[in-house]
Amino acid sequence: GAVVSQHPSWVICKSGTSVKIECRSLDFQATTMFWYRQFPKQSLMLMATSNEGSKATYEQGVEKDKFLINHASLTLSTLTVTSAHPEDSSFYICSARGTSGWDNEQFFGPGTRLTVL
Amino acid sequence: AQRVTQPEKLLSVFKGAPVELKCNYSYSGSPELFWYVQYSRQRLQLLLRHISRESIKGFTADLNKGETSFHLKKPFAQEEDSAMYYCALSGGSNYKLTFGKGTLLTVNP
């Protein structure tokens, strides 16, 4: 159990377009989902914390108008990279925290590789 | 502010040798510490956390509050242990994780 999926697994887009990435908890309800960004050979940097039904909380330095997060249900959160530019190219990873039984544990998705041309 | 430091980017050992991956943290309150592992081409997964005090795949880690450390140890490394290891800290009620930069462990035959 406790599987998190992401879609798409990779995406290539032109500069100036918007890209939506989905994060789903497949077999549990996630009250909280987290979005991370990982640059090559570097660690995960938390971008934002998303609670179902409320606005996301963004980390310092992350543009909320650039990275739109929606957590409309207990099993789905989306990250939309608006007006993407080459510097937005990165590996985006989501994680989900369950409603019960797993305390502070986060379950991670496989990641989405975004390449902006 | 919370910070996690993993001083070694790369660690290479031979099969059967002991291995220790270092992790130090900085946090003013009472933190919860984790080790996550990422095998090649796989997602990040939880290896162990200090509150459960369990041994997973032969790995153990003890929280040393005096030295603010949470080093990961295994007495006899196996080739399948080769992976990227991340130490992470969670503090407060928001469940946010702060990750170290990671240590790439290579276990040679």
mmCIF file of C-alpha atoms in Angstrom:
data_model
loop_
_atom_site.group_PDB
_atom_site.id
_atom_site.type_symbol
_atom_site.label_atom_id
_atom_site.label_comp_id
_atom_site.label_asym_id
_atom_site.label_seq_id
_atom_site.Cartn_x
_atom_site.Cartn_y
_atom_site.Cartn_z
ATOM 1 C CA GLY A 1 0.000 0.000 0.000
ATOM 2 C CA ALA A 2 0.841 3.709 0.202
ATOM 3 C CA VAL A 3 1.629 4.282 -3.464
ATOM 4 C CA VAL A 4 1.983 7.712 -4.982
ATOM 5 C CA SER A 5 1.925 8.219 -8.726
ATOM 6 C CA GLN A 6 2.891 11.159 -10.888
ATOM 7 C CA HIS A 7 1.866 11.994 -14.395
ATOM 8 C CA PRO A 8 3.503 12.557 -16.740
ATOM 9 C CA SER A 9 6.824 10.927 -15.971
ATOM 10 C CA TRP A 10 8.524 13.291 -18.382
ATOM 11 C CA VAL A 11 7.490 16.259 -20.474
ATOM 12 C CA ILE A 12 9.180 18.497 -23.014
ATOM 13 C CA CYS A 13 7.619 21.851 -23.758
ATOM 14 C CA LYS A 14 8.373 25.105 -25.516
ATOM 15 C CA SER A 15 9.334 28.207 -23.615
ATOM 16 C CA GLY A 16 6.305 30.243 -22.638
ATOM 17 C CA THR A 17 3.871 27.369 -22.367
ATOM 18 C CA SER A 18 2.336 25.985 -19.190
ATOM 19 C CA VAL A 19 2.745 22.449 -17.939
ATOM 20 C CA LYS A 20 0.588 20.590 -15.431
ATOM 21 C CA ILE A 21 1.933 17.745 -13.318
ATOM 22 C CA GLU A 22 -0.406 15.474 -11.387
ATOM 23 C CA CYS A 23 0.322 13.731 -8.113
ATOM 24 C CA ARG A 24 -2.059 11.028 -6.905
ATOM 25 C CA SER A 25 -2.198 8.887 -3.812
ATOM 26 C CA LEU A 26 -3.508 5.584 -5.148
ATOM 27 C CA ASP A 27 -4.553 3.654 -2.076
ATOM 28 C CA PHE A 28 -4.781 6.157 0.735
ATOM 29 C CA GLN A 29 -6.095 9.596 1.446
ATOM 30 C CA ALA A 30 -3.494 12.305 1.676
ATOM 31 C CA THR A 31 -4.306 15.311 3.789
ATOM 32 C CA THR A 32 -1.006 16.866 2.936
ATOM 33 C CA MET A 33 1.060 16.718 -0.216
ATOM 34 C CA PHE A 34 4.461 18.221 -0.772
ATOM 35 C CA TRP A 35 6.164 19.360 -3.952
ATOM 36 C CA TYR A 36 9.916 19.210 -4.321
ATOM 37 C CA ARG A 37 12.374 20.185 -6.969
ATOM 38 C CA GLN A 38 15.593 18.299 -7.539
ATOM 39 C CA PHE A 39 18.438 19.570 -9.681
ATOM 40 C CA PRO A 40 20.913 17.074 -11.144
ATOM 41 C CA LYS A 41 23.045 15.449 -8.478
ATOM 42 C CA GLN A 42 21.557 17.682 -5.821
ATOM 43 C CA SER A 43 19.171 17.203 -2.954
ATOM 44 C CA LEU A 44 15.436 17.723 -2.851
ATOM 45 C CA MET A 45 14.325 21.280 -2.234
ATOM 46 C CA LEU A 46 10.839 21.712 -0.817
ATOM 47 C CA MET A 47 8.807 24.086 -2.946
ATOM 48 C CA ALA A 48 5.437 24.054 -1.225
ATOM 49 C CA THR A 49 3.133 22.244 1.157
ATOM 50 C CA SER A 50 -0.370 21.564 -0.041
ATOM 51 C CA ASN A 51 -3.317 20.770 2.207
ATOM 52 C CA GLU A 52 -6.554 19.517 0.749
ATOM 53 C CA GLY A 53 -9.079 22.283 0.302
ATOM 54 C CA SER A 54 -6.798 25.146 1.232
ATOM 55 C CA LYS A 55 -4.147 27.299 -0.373
ATOM 56 C CA ALA A 56 -0.662 25.940 -0.649
ATOM 57 C CA THR A 57 2.100 27.249 1.554
ATOM 58 C CA TYR A 58 5.166 28.156 -0.470
ATOM 59 C CA GLU A 59 8.753 28.110 0.700
ATOM 60 C CA GLN A 60 10.750 31.277 0.661
ATOM 61 C CA GLY A 61 11.961 32.143 -2.811
ATOM 62 C CA VAL A 62 9.364 30.061 -4.645
ATOM 63 C CA GLU A 63 7.075 32.145 -6.854
ATOM 64 C CA LYS A 64 3.500 31.138 -6.174
ATOM 65 C CA ASP A 65 2.279 32.726 -9.414
ATOM 66 C CA LYS A 66 4.831 30.710 -11.314
ATOM 67 C CA PHE A 67 4.158 27.385 -9.653
ATOM 68 C CA LEU A 68 0.431 27.001 -9.151
ATOM 69 C CA ILE A 69 -0.603 24.243 -6.794
ATOM 70 C CA ASN A 70 -4.078 22.864 -6.449
ATOM 71 C CA HIS A 71 -5.091 20.175 -3.959
ATOM 72 C CA ALA A 72 -8.731 19.654 -4.832
ATOM 73 C CA SER A 73 -9.231 16.229 -3.306
ATOM 74 C CA LEU A 74 -7.650 13.904 -0.777
ATOM 75 C CA THR A 75 -6.017 11.918 -3.556
ATOM 76 C CA LEU A 76 -4.934 14.518 -6.082
ATOM 77 C CA SER A 77 -2.659 17.522 -6.138
ATOM 78 C CA THR A 78 -1.476 19.317 -9.252
ATOM 79 C CA LEU A 79 1.487 21.546 -9.928
ATOM 80 C CA THR A 80 1.257 23.867 -12.904
ATOM 81 C CA VAL A 81 4.420 25.532 -14.124
ATOM 82 C CA THR A 82 3.162 28.655 -15.854
ATOM 83 C CA SER A 83 4.980 30.347 -18.706
ATOM 84 C CA ALA A 84 7.795 27.880 -18.401
ATOM 85 C CA HIS A 85 11.348 28.889 -19.242
ATOM 86 C CA PRO A 86 14.506 26.820 -19.659
ATOM 87 C CA GLU A 87 15.577 27.566 -16.086
ATOM 88 C CA ASP A 88 12.431 25.758 -14.901
ATOM 89 C CA SER A 89 13.802 22.534 -16.350
ATOM 90 C CA SER A 90 14.181 20.167 -13.453
ATOM 91 C CA PHE A 91 12.979 17.003 -11.777
ATOM 92 C CA TYR A 92 9.783 17.613 -9.830
ATOM 93 C CA ILE A 93 8.825 15.173 -7.103
ATOM 94 C CA CYS A 94 5.703 15.027 -4.995
ATOM 95 C CA SER A 95 5.086 13.241 -1.742
ATOM 96 C CA ALA A 96 1.970 12.527 0.250
ATOM 97 C CA ARG A 97 1.307 12.147 3.915
ATOM 98 C CA GLY A 98 -1.542 9.891 4.994
ATOM 99 C CA THR A 99 -4.467 10.758 7.216
ATOM 100 C CA SER A 100 -3.664 8.139 9.787
ATOM 101 C CA GLY A 101 -1.378 5.319 10.712
ATOM 102 C CA TRP A 102 1.802 6.652 9.233
ATOM 103 C CA ASP A 103 2.482 9.557 11.531
ATOM 104 C CA ASN A 104 5.074 11.709 9.940
ATOM 105 C CA GLU A 105 5.935 9.460 7.018
ATOM 106 C CA GLN A 106 5.853 10.819 3.505
ATOM 107 C CA PHE A 107 5.445 8.574 0.477
ATOM 108 C CA PHE A 108 7.153 9.772 -2.651
ATOM 109 C CA GLY A 109 6.122 9.733 -6.257
ATOM 110 C CA PRO A 110 8.528 8.657 -8.991
ATOM 111 C CA GLY A 111 9.086 12.221 -10.176
ATOM 112 C CA THR A 112 8.457 14.144 -13.385
ATOM 113 C CA ARG A 113 11.308 15.345 -15.573
ATOM 114 C CA LEU A 114 10.463 18.696 -17.146
ATOM 115 C CA THR A 115 12.538 20.002 -20.040
ATOM 116 C CA VAL A 116 11.761 23.454 -21.361
ATOM 117 C CA LEU A 117 13.200 24.242 -24.778
ATOM 118 C CA ALA B 1 15.915 27.216 11.011
ATOM 119 C CA GLN B 2 16.480 23.548 10.414
ATOM 120 C CA ARG B 3 19.482 22.234 8.582
ATOM 121 C CA VAL B 4 20.832 18.798 7.722
ATOM 122 C CA THR B 5 24.452 18.198 6.813
ATOM 123 C CA GLN B 6 25.796 15.107 5.126
ATOM 124 C CA PRO B 7 29.521 15.739 4.830
ATOM 125 C CA GLU B 8 30.284 12.970 2.351
ATOM 126 C CA LYS B 9 28.988 13.235 -1.220
ATOM 127 C CA LEU B 10 30.510 9.898 -2.132
ATOM 128 C CA LEU B 11 31.362 6.840 -0.066
ATOM 129 C CA SER B 12 32.892 3.697 -1.474
ATOM 130 C CA VAL B 13 33.416 0.481 0.485
ATOM 131 C CA PHE B 14 34.016 -3.158 -0.278
ATOM 132 C CA LYS B 15 31.419 -5.842 0.217
ATOM 133 C CA GLY B 16 31.448 -7.117 3.784
ATOM 134 C CA ALA B 17 33.054 -3.985 5.181
ATOM 135 C CA PRO B 18 31.312 -1.803 7.754
ATOM 136 C CA VAL B 19 29.746 1.379 6.512
ATOM 137 C CA GLU B 20 28.780 4.587 8.253
ATOM 138 C CA LEU B 21 27.011 7.463 6.548
ATOM 139 C CA LYS B 22 27.235 10.643 8.554
ATOM 140 C CA CYS B 23 24.431 13.048 9.250
ATOM 141 C CA ASN B 24 24.423 16.090 11.492
ATOM 142 C CA TYR B 25 21.521 18.370 12.063
ATOM 143 C CA SER B 26 20.668 21.763 13.420
ATOM 144 C CA TYR B 27 17.296 22.393 14.988
ATOM 145 C CA SER B 28 16.263 24.310 18.057
ATOM 146 C CA GLY B 29 13.411 22.038 19.092
ATOM 147 C CA SER B 30 12.936 18.294 19.287
ATOM 148 C CA PRO B 31 13.374 16.930 15.777
ATOM 149 C CA GLU B 32 12.305 13.749 14.101
ATOM 150 C CA LEU B 33 15.077 12.252 11.992
ATOM 151 C CA PHE B 34 14.803 9.973 8.985
ATOM 152 C CA TRP B 35 16.975 8.172 6.492
ATOM 153 C CA TYR B 36 15.640 7.856 2.969
ATOM 154 C CA VAL B 37 17.188 5.737 0.241
ATOM 155 C CA GLN B 38 16.973 6.049 -3.520
ATOM 156 C CA TYR B 39 18.100 3.061 -5.539
ATOM 157 C CA SER B 40 19.035 3.539 -9.173
ATOM 158 C CA ARG B 41 16.021 4.564 -11.266
ATOM 159 C CA GLN B 42 13.656 4.172 -8.321
ATOM 160 C CA ARG B 43 11.734 6.593 -6.169
ATOM 161 C CA LEU B 44 12.774 7.823 -2.792
ATOM 162 C CA GLN B 45 11.703 5.489 0.011
ATOM 163 C CA LEU B 46 11.904 5.582 3.750
ATOM 164 C CA LEU B 47 14.672 3.425 5.195
ATOM 165 C CA LEU B 48 14.235 4.135 8.862
ATOM 166 C CA ARG B 49 13.402 6.796 11.408
ATOM 167 C CA HIS B 50 14.715 7.386 14.850
ATOM 168 C CA ILE B 51 11.452 7.060 16.762
ATOM 169 C CA SER B 52 10.907 3.482 15.651
ATOM 170 C CA ARG B 53 14.395 2.395 16.690
ATOM 171 C CA GLU B 54 14.254 -0.478 14.241
ATOM 172 C CA SER B 55 16.789 -2.086 11.956
ATOM 173 C CA ILE B 56 15.931 -2.204 8.283
ATOM 174 C CA LYS B 57 18.052 -4.231 5.849
ATOM 175 C CA GLY B 58 20.704 -4.403 8.543
ATOM 176 C CA PHE B 59 20.950 -0.619 8.874
ATOM 177 C CA THR B 60 20.628 1.167 12.189
ATOM 178 C CA ALA B 61 20.824 4.781 13.213
ATOM 179 C CA ASP B 62 20.923 6.287 16.662
ATOM 180 C CA LEU B 63 19.943 9.817 17.436
ATOM 181 C CA ASN B 64 22.652 11.521 19.460
ATOM 182 C CA LYS B 65 21.211 14.755 20.737
ATOM 183 C CA GLY B 66 24.451 15.808 22.379
ATOM 184 C CA GLU B 67 26.329 15.628 19.093
ATOM 185 C CA THR B 68 23.229 16.454 17.021
ATOM 186 C CA SER B 69 23.964 13.468 14.844
ATOM 187 C CA PHE B 70 22.005 10.634 13.270
ATOM 188 C CA HIS B 71 24.607 8.500 11.559
ATOM 189 C CA LEU B 72 23.523 5.483 9.534
ATOM 190 C CA LYS B 73 25.464 2.281 10.096
ATOM 191 C CA LYS B 74 25.658 -1.232 8.776
ATOM 192 C CA PRO B 75 28.225 -3.757 9.967
ATOM 193 C CA PHE B 76 28.572 -5.664 6.688
ATOM 194 C CA ALA B 77 27.781 -3.819 3.485
ATOM 195 C CA GLN B 78 26.237 -5.644 0.541
ATOM 196 C CA GLU B 79 26.406 -4.756 -3.151
ATOM 197 C CA GLU B 80 22.652 -4.180 -3.196
ATOM 198 C CA ASP B 81 23.136 -1.406 -0.647
ATOM 199 C CA SER B 82 24.620 0.776 -3.378
ATOM 200 C CA ALA B 83 22.290 3.757 -3.597
ATOM 201 C CA MET B 84 21.816 7.400 -2.745
ATOM 202 C CA TYR B 85 21.092 7.987 0.922
ATOM 203 C CA TYR B 86 19.423 11.110 2.257
ATOM 204 C CA CYS B 87 19.172 12.150 5.864
ATOM 205 C CA ALA B 88 16.090 14.230 6.613
ATOM 206 C CA LEU B 89 14.692 16.177 9.515
ATOM 207 C CA SER B 90 11.159 17.087 10.424
ATOM 208 C CA GLY B 91 10.375 19.622 13.099
ATOM 209 C CA GLY B 92 7.179 21.168 14.325
ATOM 210 C CA SER B 93 3.647 20.302 13.352
ATOM 211 C CA ASN B 94 3.813 21.022 9.658
ATOM 212 C CA TYR B 95 5.532 17.730 8.806
ATOM 213 C CA LYS B 96 7.910 19.417 6.390
ATOM 214 C CA LEU B 97 11.099 17.532 5.633
ATOM 215 C CA THR B 98 14.480 19.159 5.271
ATOM 216 C CA PHE B 99 16.892 16.963 3.360
ATOM 217 C CA GLY B 100 20.640 16.752 3.440
ATOM 218 C CA LYS B 101 22.498 16.810 0.137
ATOM 219 C CA GLY B 102 22.782 13.054 0.089
ATOM 220 C CA THR B 103 25.602 10.513 0.078
ATOM 221 C CA LEU B 104 26.112 8.167 -2.840
ATOM 222 C CA LEU B 105 27.178 4.819 -1.435
ATOM 223 C CA THR B 106 28.948 2.365 -3.697
ATOM 224 C CA VAL B 107 29.629 -1.131 -2.442
ATOM 225 C CA ASN B 108 32.267 -2.817 -4.531
ATOM 226 C CA PRO B 109 32.465 -6.610 -4.978
#
